[in-house]
């Protein structure tokens, strides 16, 4: 794991092909200058990392994307279902005002080229949506609470309201997160999903305890919302099983780094 200075070209990203006109990706632990449980690449300022390291890593990612650091937009997530529209005016706000706008938000959407919206995860799932017809995109943080509250479907509905998005025209990527095999939960979590009306035989399996398949649950939500089954990419990478390469809060503790999954409408 690299913890020293990293050249822009050496910053690896997990890329998703969602169609022409958009850049979509997830960072890994490789690259950057963070240390310890944050090593090496973390741009989340809310998880206890050294602010100087976070700032350096953010500059590195922005350079990799060909934009200014301020054009990388990340909310302070609270496992809710708030979807926030990002306009270019946000970039001109003072930092304190910008943080207020992004507080308590778990999904961002925009139609502004050159603004990279994204969410942070470390076992939760990132869901990235792209509407090529209207040149719009959305980044969703889907932990178990957000997934049970159908945040992915809420995001599709929000894009339809904001941009006129047709769900059938969307492409989507579900990035790395904890796998069903590793996501052991108590009965209360199982009941939360069952009470929300999910087909539990499709997303849950009983072993010594219940195991929930968050990726499959989000995939089914997108398909139910009208996204074509063939238009949903699922990375299948388990953060818990690959904590040496991907951040996992269950393996590393809450005081550790976060992956950043971003999407950006390319500048023409």
PDB file of C-alpha atoms in Angstrom:
ATOM      1  CA  UNK A   1       0.000   0.000   0.000  1.00  0.00           C
ATOM      2  CA  UNK A   2       1.465   3.324  -1.059  1.00  0.00           C
ATOM      3  CA  UNK A   3       1.468   6.080   1.549  1.00  0.00           C
ATOM      4  CA  UNK A   4       3.938   8.500  -0.041  1.00  0.00           C
ATOM      5  CA  UNK A   5       3.404  11.109  -2.712  1.00  0.00           C
ATOM      6  CA  UNK A   6       1.685   9.846  -5.834  1.00  0.00           C
ATOM      7  CA  UNK A   7       1.885  11.027  -9.415  1.00  0.00           C
ATOM      8  CA  UNK A   8      -1.462  11.865 -11.015  1.00  0.00           C
ATOM      9  CA  UNK A   9      -1.040   9.137 -13.605  1.00  0.00           C
ATOM     10  CA  UNK A  10      -0.428   6.575 -10.842  1.00  0.00           C
ATOM     11  CA  UNK A  11      -3.769   7.112  -9.074  1.00  0.00           C
ATOM     12  CA  UNK A  12      -5.794   3.990  -9.885  1.00  0.00           C
ATOM     13  CA  UNK A  13      -9.562   4.192 -10.299  1.00  0.00           C
ATOM     14  CA  UNK A  14     -12.181   1.503 -10.839  1.00  0.00           C
ATOM     15  CA  UNK A  15     -13.862   2.779 -14.006  1.00  0.00           C
ATOM     16  CA  UNK A  16     -17.454   2.086 -15.082  1.00  0.00           C
ATOM     17  CA  UNK A  17     -18.559   2.373 -18.701  1.00  0.00           C
ATOM     18  CA  UNK A  18     -22.002   3.956 -18.444  1.00  0.00           C
ATOM     19  CA  UNK A  19     -21.971   5.371 -21.947  1.00  0.00           C
ATOM     20  CA  UNK A  20     -20.538   8.244 -23.941  1.00  0.00           C
ATOM     21  CA  UNK A  21     -20.407  11.589 -22.218  1.00  0.00           C
ATOM     22  CA  UNK A  22     -19.859  10.566 -18.601  1.00  0.00           C
ATOM     23  CA  UNK A  23     -16.971   9.571 -16.364  1.00  0.00           C
ATOM     24  CA  UNK A  24     -17.832   7.197 -13.519  1.00  0.00           C
ATOM     25  CA  UNK A  25     -15.425   5.578 -11.067  1.00  0.00           C
ATOM     26  CA  UNK A  26     -14.585   4.393  -7.562  1.00  0.00           C
ATOM     27  CA  UNK A  27     -11.284   5.107  -5.838  1.00  0.00           C
ATOM     28  CA  UNK A  28      -9.313   2.388  -4.049  1.00  0.00           C
ATOM     29  CA  UNK A  29      -6.892   2.467  -1.123  1.00  0.00           C
ATOM     30  CA  UNK A  30      -3.949   2.766  -3.528  1.00  0.00           C
ATOM     31  CA  UNK A  31      -2.238   6.114  -4.024  1.00  0.00           C
ATOM     32  CA  UNK A  32      -2.435   9.214  -1.864  1.00  0.00           C
ATOM     33  CA  UNK A  33      -0.592  10.093   1.322  1.00  0.00           C
ATOM     34  CA  UNK A  34      -2.951   9.139   4.161  1.00  0.00           C
ATOM     35  CA  UNK A  35      -1.606   6.767   6.811  1.00  0.00           C
ATOM     36  CA  UNK A  36      -2.691   4.036   9.157  1.00  0.00           C
ATOM     37  CA  UNK A  37      -6.286   2.904   8.698  1.00  0.00           C
ATOM     38  CA  UNK A  38      -6.709   5.779   6.206  1.00  0.00           C
ATOM     39  CA  UNK A  39      -3.839   4.651   3.977  1.00  0.00           C
ATOM     40  CA  UNK A  40      -3.305   5.573   1.349  1.00  0.00           C
ATOM     41  CA  UNK A  41      -6.101   7.386  -0.556  1.00  0.00           C
ATOM     42  CA  UNK A  42      -8.938   9.050   1.342  1.00  0.00           C
ATOM     43  CA  UNK A  43     -10.709  12.318   0.511  1.00  0.00           C
ATOM     44  CA  UNK A  44     -13.465  12.101   3.134  1.00  0.00           C
ATOM     45  CA  UNK A  45     -13.063  14.957   5.665  1.00  0.00           C
ATOM     46  CA  UNK A  46     -15.609  13.542   8.108  1.00  0.00           C
ATOM     47  CA  UNK A  47     -13.920  10.308   9.228  1.00  0.00           C
ATOM     48  CA  UNK A  48     -10.962  11.598  11.265  1.00  0.00           C
ATOM     49  CA  UNK A  49      -8.134  11.652   8.711  1.00  0.00           C
ATOM     50  CA  UNK A  50      -5.407  14.310   8.730  1.00  0.00           C
ATOM     51  CA  UNK A  51      -6.912  17.359   6.926  1.00  0.00           C
ATOM     52  CA  UNK A  52      -3.633  18.003   5.108  1.00  0.00           C
ATOM     53  CA  UNK A  53      -3.629  14.458   3.717  1.00  0.00           C
ATOM     54  CA  UNK A  54      -7.278  14.769   2.700  1.00  0.00           C
ATOM     55  CA  UNK A  55      -6.548  18.035   0.896  1.00  0.00           C
ATOM     56  CA  UNK A  56      -3.557  16.562  -0.921  1.00  0.00           C
ATOM     57  CA  UNK A  57      -5.519  13.489  -2.001  1.00  0.00           C
ATOM     58  CA  UNK A  58      -8.398  15.645  -3.210  1.00  0.00           C
ATOM     59  CA  UNK A  59      -6.037  17.719  -5.340  1.00  0.00           C
ATOM     60  CA  UNK A  60      -4.642  14.516  -6.796  1.00  0.00           C
ATOM     61  CA  UNK A  61      -8.076  13.207  -7.762  1.00  0.00           C
ATOM     62  CA  UNK A  62      -9.127  16.562  -9.214  1.00  0.00           C
ATOM     63  CA  UNK A  63      -5.988  16.665 -11.353  1.00  0.00           C
ATOM     64  CA  UNK A  64      -6.704  13.106 -12.526  1.00  0.00           C
ATOM     65  CA  UNK A  65     -10.187  14.264 -13.594  1.00  0.00           C
ATOM     66  CA  UNK A  66      -8.973  17.522 -15.134  1.00  0.00           C
ATOM     67  CA  UNK A  67     -11.027  19.771 -12.838  1.00  0.00           C
ATOM     68  CA  UNK A  68     -10.445  22.033  -9.838  1.00  0.00           C
ATOM     69  CA  UNK A  69     -10.641  20.477  -6.339  1.00  0.00           C
ATOM     70  CA  UNK A  70     -13.698  22.584  -5.570  1.00  0.00           C
ATOM     71  CA  UNK A  71     -15.554  20.913  -8.439  1.00  0.00           C
ATOM     72  CA  UNK A  72     -15.459  17.587  -6.565  1.00  0.00           C
ATOM     73  CA  UNK A  73     -18.665  17.623  -4.513  1.00  0.00           C
ATOM     74  CA  UNK A  74     -19.255  15.235  -1.611  1.00  0.00           C
ATOM     75  CA  UNK A  75     -22.118  15.395   0.918  1.00  0.00           C
ATOM     76  CA  UNK A  76     -22.016  14.637   4.637  1.00  0.00           C
ATOM     77  CA  UNK A  77     -24.082  11.458   4.581  1.00  0.00           C
ATOM     78  CA  UNK A  78     -26.351  10.419   7.447  1.00  0.00           C
ATOM     79  CA  UNK A  79     -27.931   7.189   6.135  1.00  0.00           C
ATOM     80  CA  UNK A  80     -31.068   9.085   5.144  1.00  0.00           C
ATOM     81  CA  UNK A  81     -32.826   9.499   1.798  1.00  0.00           C
ATOM     82  CA  UNK A  82     -32.263  13.183   0.976  1.00  0.00           C
ATOM     83  CA  UNK A  83     -31.430  13.769  -2.714  1.00  0.00           C
ATOM     84  CA  UNK A  84     -29.875  17.196  -3.437  1.00  0.00           C
ATOM     85  CA  UNK A  85     -29.559  18.942  -6.804  1.00  0.00           C
ATOM     86  CA  UNK A  86     -26.101  20.429  -7.365  1.00  0.00           C
ATOM     87  CA  UNK A  87     -26.011  23.650  -9.386  1.00  0.00           C
ATOM     88  CA  UNK A  88     -22.860  25.460 -10.423  1.00  0.00           C
ATOM     89  CA  UNK A  89     -23.622  28.205  -7.885  1.00  0.00           C
ATOM     90  CA  UNK A  90     -22.669  25.763  -5.119  1.00  0.00           C
ATOM     91  CA  UNK A  91     -19.016  26.000  -6.145  1.00  0.00           C
ATOM     92  CA  UNK A  92     -18.924  29.742  -5.396  1.00  0.00           C
ATOM     93  CA  UNK A  93     -20.237  29.410  -1.845  1.00  0.00           C
ATOM     94  CA  UNK A  94     -17.934  29.869   1.167  1.00  0.00           C
ATOM     95  CA  UNK A  95     -16.855  26.518   2.606  1.00  0.00           C
ATOM     96  CA  UNK A  96     -19.096  26.813   5.680  1.00  0.00           C
ATOM     97  CA  UNK A  97     -22.166  27.562   3.539  1.00  0.00           C
ATOM     98  CA  UNK A  98     -21.302  24.763   1.139  1.00  0.00           C
ATOM     99  CA  UNK A  99     -21.090  22.287   4.010  1.00  0.00           C
ATOM    100  CA  UNK A 100     -24.482  23.403   5.275  1.00  0.00           C
ATOM    101  CA  UNK A 101     -26.043  22.746   1.863  1.00  0.00           C
ATOM    102  CA  UNK A 102     -24.480  19.284   1.750  1.00  0.00           C
ATOM    103  CA  UNK A 103     -25.247  18.308   5.362  1.00  0.00           C
ATOM    104  CA  UNK A 104     -27.527  15.302   5.864  1.00  0.00           C
ATOM    105  CA  UNK A 105     -27.583  14.422   2.166  1.00  0.00           C
ATOM    106  CA  UNK A 106     -27.151  10.877   0.845  1.00  0.00           C
ATOM    107  CA  UNK A 107     -27.546  11.412  -2.902  1.00  0.00           C
ATOM    108  CA  UNK A 108     -26.468  14.151  -5.285  1.00  0.00           C
ATOM    109  CA  UNK A 109     -27.599  14.841  -8.847  1.00  0.00           C
ATOM    110  CA  UNK A 110     -26.498  17.339 -11.455  1.00  0.00           C
ATOM    111  CA  UNK A 111     -26.642  18.239 -15.122  1.00  0.00           C
ATOM    112  CA  UNK A 112     -23.640  20.563 -14.886  1.00  0.00           C
ATOM    113  CA  UNK A 113     -20.659  19.427 -16.988  1.00  0.00           C
ATOM    114  CA  UNK A 114     -17.319  19.342 -15.203  1.00  0.00           C
ATOM    115  CA  UNK A 115     -18.735  18.896 -11.697  1.00  0.00           C
ATOM    116  CA  UNK A 116     -17.892  15.544 -10.159  1.00  0.00           C
ATOM    117  CA  UNK A 117     -20.565  14.515  -7.674  1.00  0.00           C
ATOM    118  CA  UNK A 118     -19.890  11.511  -5.478  1.00  0.00           C
ATOM    119  CA  UNK A 119     -20.510   9.604  -2.281  1.00  0.00           C
ATOM    120  CA  UNK A 120     -18.270   7.956   0.312  1.00  0.00           C
ATOM    121  CA  UNK A 121     -18.534   4.309   1.313  1.00  0.00           C
ATOM    122  CA  UNK A 122     -16.704   1.668   3.323  1.00  0.00           C
ATOM    123  CA  UNK A 123     -19.042  -1.367   3.158  1.00  0.00           C
ATOM    124  CA  UNK A 124     -22.149   0.597   2.155  1.00  0.00           C
ATOM    125  CA  UNK A 125     -22.891   0.616  -1.569  1.00  0.00           C
ATOM    126  CA  UNK A 126     -22.400   3.438  -4.068  1.00  0.00           C
ATOM    127  CA  UNK A 127     -24.975   3.596  -6.869  1.00  0.00           C
ATOM    128  CA  UNK A 128     -24.160   5.779  -9.887  1.00  0.00           C
ATOM    129  CA  UNK A 129     -26.848   6.742 -12.428  1.00  0.00           C
ATOM    130  CA  UNK A 130     -26.378   8.297 -15.868  1.00  0.00           C
ATOM    131  CA  UNK A 131     -29.003   9.781 -18.186  1.00  0.00           C
ATOM    132  CA  UNK A 132     -27.343  10.244 -21.577  1.00  0.00           C
ATOM    133  CA  UNK A 133     -30.513  11.728 -23.103  1.00  0.00           C
ATOM    134  CA  UNK A 134     -30.552  14.704 -20.748  1.00  0.00           C
ATOM    135  CA  UNK A 135     -26.840  14.694 -19.845  1.00  0.00           C
ATOM    136  CA  UNK A 136     -27.561  14.293 -16.160  1.00  0.00           C
ATOM    137  CA  UNK A 137     -26.232  12.035 -13.426  1.00  0.00           C
ATOM    138  CA  UNK A 138     -26.712  11.024  -9.819  1.00  0.00           C
ATOM    139  CA  UNK A 139     -24.544   9.492  -7.084  1.00  0.00           C
ATOM    140  CA  UNK A 140     -26.257   7.567  -4.283  1.00  0.00           C
ATOM    141  CA  UNK A 141     -25.044   6.316  -0.899  1.00  0.00           C
ATOM    142  CA  UNK A 142     -26.944   3.125  -0.086  1.00  0.00           C
ATOM    143  CA  UNK A 143     -26.175   1.609   3.282  1.00  0.00           C
ATOM    144  CA  UNK A 144     -28.617  -0.882   4.743  1.00  0.00           C
ATOM    145  CA  UNK A 145     -30.870   1.869   6.121  1.00  0.00           C
ATOM    146  CA  UNK A 146     -30.924   3.779   2.844  1.00  0.00           C
ATOM    147  CA  UNK A 147     -31.415   0.585   0.881  1.00  0.00           C
ATOM    148  CA  UNK A 148     -34.349  -0.442   3.081  1.00  0.00           C
ATOM    149  CA  UNK A 149     -35.809   3.050   2.545  1.00  0.00           C
ATOM    150  CA  UNK A 150     -35.436   2.578  -1.257  1.00  0.00           C
ATOM    151  CA  UNK A 151     -33.040   5.465  -1.791  1.00  0.00           C
ATOM    152  CA  UNK A 152     -32.062   4.143  -5.243  1.00  0.00           C
ATOM    153  CA  UNK A 153     -35.670   4.347  -6.385  1.00  0.00           C
ATOM    154  CA  UNK A 154     -36.027   7.775  -4.799  1.00  0.00           C
ATOM    155  CA  UNK A 155     -33.008   8.923  -6.786  1.00  0.00           C
ATOM    156  CA  UNK A 156     -34.517   7.687 -10.055  1.00  0.00           C
ATOM    157  CA  UNK A 157     -37.746   9.547  -9.243  1.00  0.00           C
ATOM    158  CA  UNK A 158     -35.796  12.696  -8.347  1.00  0.00           C
ATOM    159  CA  UNK A 159     -33.971  12.606 -11.686  1.00  0.00           C
ATOM    160  CA  UNK A 160     -37.290  12.195 -13.502  1.00  0.00           C
ATOM    161  CA  UNK A 161     -38.673  15.247 -11.703  1.00  0.00           C
ATOM    162  CA  UNK A 162     -35.558  17.402 -12.153  1.00  0.00           C
ATOM    163  CA  UNK A 163     -34.439  16.488 -15.664  1.00  0.00           C
ATOM    164  CA  UNK A 164     -37.272  14.558 -17.298  1.00  0.00           C
ATOM    165  CA  UNK A 165     -35.232  11.359 -17.031  1.00  0.00           C
ATOM    166  CA  UNK A 166     -36.836   8.213 -18.413  1.00  0.00           C
ATOM    167  CA  UNK A 167     -35.842   5.292 -16.153  1.00  0.00           C
ATOM    168  CA  UNK A 168     -35.599   2.990 -19.172  1.00  0.00           C
ATOM    169  CA  UNK A 169     -32.895   5.259 -20.618  1.00  0.00           C
ATOM    170  CA  UNK A 170     -30.695   5.160 -17.510  1.00  0.00           C
ATOM    171  CA  UNK A 171     -27.483   3.232 -17.123  1.00  0.00           C
ATOM    172  CA  UNK A 172     -26.293   2.413 -13.618  1.00  0.00           C
ATOM    173  CA  UNK A 173     -23.303   1.072 -11.736  1.00  0.00           C
ATOM    174  CA  UNK A 174     -23.404  -0.490  -8.282  1.00  0.00           C
ATOM    175  CA  UNK A 175     -19.883  -0.228  -6.915  1.00  0.00           C
ATOM    176  CA  UNK A 176     -17.961  -2.183  -4.289  1.00  0.00           C
ATOM    177  CA  UNK A 177     -19.618  -2.877  -0.958  1.00  0.00           C
ATOM    178  CA  UNK A 178     -19.991  -5.598   1.625  1.00  0.00           C
ATOM    179  CA  UNK A 179     -21.112  -8.894   0.107  1.00  0.00           C
ATOM    180  CA  UNK A 180     -24.033 -10.996   1.287  1.00  0.00           C
ATOM    181  CA  UNK A 181     -21.582 -13.598   2.575  1.00  0.00           C
ATOM    182  CA  UNK A 182     -19.923 -11.017   4.829  1.00  0.00           C
ATOM    183  CA  UNK A 183     -22.990  -8.957   5.761  1.00  0.00           C
ATOM    184  CA  UNK A 184     -24.292 -10.802   8.810  1.00  0.00           C
ATOM    185  CA  UNK A 185     -27.166  -8.950  10.485  1.00  0.00           C
ATOM    186  CA  UNK A 186     -29.517  -9.268  13.431  1.00  0.00           C
ATOM    187  CA  UNK A 187     -33.209 -10.068  13.234  1.00  0.00           C
ATOM    188  CA  UNK A 188     -34.078  -6.360  13.518  1.00  0.00           C
ATOM    189  CA  UNK A 189     -32.318  -5.598  10.230  1.00  0.00           C
ATOM    190  CA  UNK A 190     -34.031  -8.522   8.508  1.00  0.00           C
ATOM    191  CA  UNK A 191     -37.380  -7.262   9.807  1.00  0.00           C
ATOM    192  CA  UNK A 192     -36.665  -3.750   8.536  1.00  0.00           C
ATOM    193  CA  UNK A 193     -36.351  -5.101   5.011  1.00  0.00           C
ATOM    194  CA  UNK A 194     -39.300  -7.472   5.361  1.00  0.00           C
ATOM    195  CA  UNK A 195     -41.508  -4.662   6.706  1.00  0.00           C
ATOM    196  CA  UNK A 196     -40.511  -2.507   3.722  1.00  0.00           C
ATOM    197  CA  UNK A 197     -42.039  -5.086   1.388  1.00  0.00           C
ATOM    198  CA  UNK A 198     -38.941  -6.638  -0.159  1.00  0.00           C
ATOM    199  CA  UNK A 199     -38.982 -10.196  -1.490  1.00  0.00           C
ATOM    200  CA  UNK A 200     -36.805 -11.653   1.221  1.00  0.00           C
ATOM    201  CA  UNK A 201     -36.211 -14.921  -0.599  1.00  0.00           C
ATOM    202  CA  UNK A 202     -34.356 -12.872  -3.246  1.00  0.00           C
ATOM    203  CA  UNK A 203     -32.135 -10.824  -0.947  1.00  0.00           C
ATOM    204  CA  UNK A 204     -31.704 -12.755   2.327  1.00  0.00           C
ATOM    205  CA  UNK A 205     -30.285 -16.080   3.428  1.00  0.00           C
ATOM    206  CA  UNK A 206     -30.297 -17.665   6.860  1.00  0.00           C
ATOM    207  CA  UNK A 207     -27.040 -19.148   8.132  1.00  0.00           C
ATOM    208  CA  UNK A 208     -26.176 -18.858  11.816  1.00  0.00           C
ATOM    209  CA  UNK A 209     -27.657 -15.378  11.427  1.00  0.00           C
ATOM    210  CA  UNK A 210     -29.351 -13.580   8.565  1.00  0.00           C
ATOM    211  CA  UNK A 211     -27.268 -12.332   5.637  1.00  0.00           C
ATOM    212  CA  UNK A 212     -28.577  -9.553   3.379  1.00  0.00           C
ATOM    213  CA  UNK A 213     -27.487  -8.989  -0.230  1.00  0.00           C
ATOM    214  CA  UNK A 214     -27.440  -5.197  -0.478  1.00  0.00           C
ATOM    215  CA  UNK A 215     -26.169  -5.158  -4.063  1.00  0.00           C
ATOM    216  CA  UNK A 216     -28.979  -7.406  -5.250  1.00  0.00           C
ATOM    217  CA  UNK A 217     -31.549  -5.402  -3.312  1.00  0.00           C
ATOM    218  CA  UNK A 218     -30.428  -2.184  -4.994  1.00  0.00           C
ATOM    219  CA  UNK A 219     -30.288  -3.869  -8.393  1.00  0.00           C
ATOM    220  CA  UNK A 220     -33.855  -5.117  -7.989  1.00  0.00           C
ATOM    221  CA  UNK A 221     -34.963  -1.642  -6.908  1.00  0.00           C
ATOM    222  CA  UNK A 222     -33.531  -0.094 -10.059  1.00  0.00           C
ATOM    223  CA  UNK A 223     -35.166  -2.698 -12.282  1.00  0.00           C
ATOM    224  CA  UNK A 224     -38.482  -2.224 -10.465  1.00  0.00           C
ATOM    225  CA  UNK A 225     -38.143   1.528 -11.067  1.00  0.00           C
ATOM    226  CA  UNK A 226     -37.877   0.892 -14.814  1.00  0.00           C
ATOM    227  CA  UNK A 227     -34.122   0.697 -15.425  1.00  0.00           C
ATOM    228  CA  UNK A 228     -33.294  -2.103 -17.855  1.00  0.00           C
ATOM    229  CA  UNK A 229     -31.793  -5.153 -16.180  1.00  0.00           C
ATOM    230  CA  UNK A 230     -29.035  -5.184 -18.793  1.00  0.00           C
ATOM    231  CA  UNK A 231     -28.218  -1.540 -18.034  1.00  0.00           C
ATOM    232  CA  UNK A 232     -27.206  -2.145 -14.414  1.00  0.00           C
ATOM    233  CA  UNK A 233     -23.535  -2.967 -13.848  1.00  0.00           C
ATOM    234  CA  UNK A 234     -22.682  -4.655 -10.533  1.00  0.00           C
ATOM    235  CA  UNK A 235     -19.016  -4.618  -9.535  1.00  0.00           C
ATOM    236  CA  UNK A 236     -19.319  -7.638  -7.228  1.00  0.00           C
ATOM    237  CA  UNK A 237     -16.259  -6.533  -5.241  1.00  0.00           C
ATOM    238  CA  UNK A 238     -16.596  -7.136  -1.490  1.00  0.00           C
ATOM    239  CA  UNK A 239     -15.024  -4.423   0.652  1.00  0.00           C
ATOM    240  CA  UNK A 240     -14.902  -6.668   3.728  1.00  0.00           C
ATOM    241  CA  UNK A 241     -13.068  -9.450   1.898  1.00  0.00           C
ATOM    242  CA  UNK A 242     -10.660  -7.037   0.174  1.00  0.00           C
ATOM    243  CA  UNK A 243      -9.933  -4.592   3.002  1.00  0.00           C
ATOM    244  CA  UNK A 244      -6.300  -4.462   1.925  1.00  0.00           C
ATOM    245  CA  UNK A 245      -7.384  -2.821  -1.338  1.00  0.00           C
ATOM    246  CA  UNK A 246     -10.766  -1.318  -0.446  1.00  0.00           C
ATOM    247  CA  UNK A 247     -11.850   0.391   2.770  1.00  0.00           C
ATOM    248  CA  UNK A 248     -14.093  -1.638   5.083  1.00  0.00           C
ATOM    249  CA  UNK A 249     -15.404  -0.090   8.297  1.00  0.00           C
ATOM    250  CA  UNK A 250     -16.270  -3.534   9.642  1.00  0.00           C
ATOM    251  CA  UNK A 251     -12.692  -4.686   9.195  1.00  0.00           C
ATOM    252  CA  UNK A 252     -10.787  -1.463   9.892  1.00  0.00           C
ATOM    253  CA  UNK A 253     -13.126   0.322  12.310  1.00  0.00           C
ATOM    254  CA  UNK A 254     -15.111   3.510  11.874  1.00  0.00           C
ATOM    255  CA  UNK A 255     -11.911   5.587  12.193  1.00  0.00           C
ATOM    256  CA  UNK A 256     -10.663   4.588   8.759  1.00  0.00           C
ATOM    257  CA  UNK A 257     -10.749   5.809   5.182  1.00  0.00           C
ATOM    258  CA  UNK A 258     -13.601   5.803   2.704  1.00  0.00           C
ATOM    259  CA  UNK A 259     -13.860   4.957  -0.968  1.00  0.00           C
ATOM    260  CA  UNK A 260     -15.158   7.774  -3.166  1.00  0.00           C
ATOM    261  CA  UNK A 261     -17.479   6.884  -6.029  1.00  0.00           C
ATOM    262  CA  UNK A 262     -17.979   9.747  -8.409  1.00  0.00           C
ATOM    263  CA  UNK A 263     -19.712  10.548 -11.667  1.00  0.00           C
ATOM    264  CA  UNK A 264     -19.262  13.568 -13.912  1.00  0.00           C
ATOM    265  CA  UNK A 265     -20.824  14.807 -17.124  1.00  0.00           C
ATOM    266  CA  UNK A 266     -17.856  15.330 -19.427  1.00  0.00           C
ATOM    267  CA  UNK A 267     -17.098  18.836 -20.612  1.00  0.00           C
ATOM    268  CA  UNK A 268     -17.566  19.139 -24.369  1.00  0.00           C
TER     269      UNK A 268
END
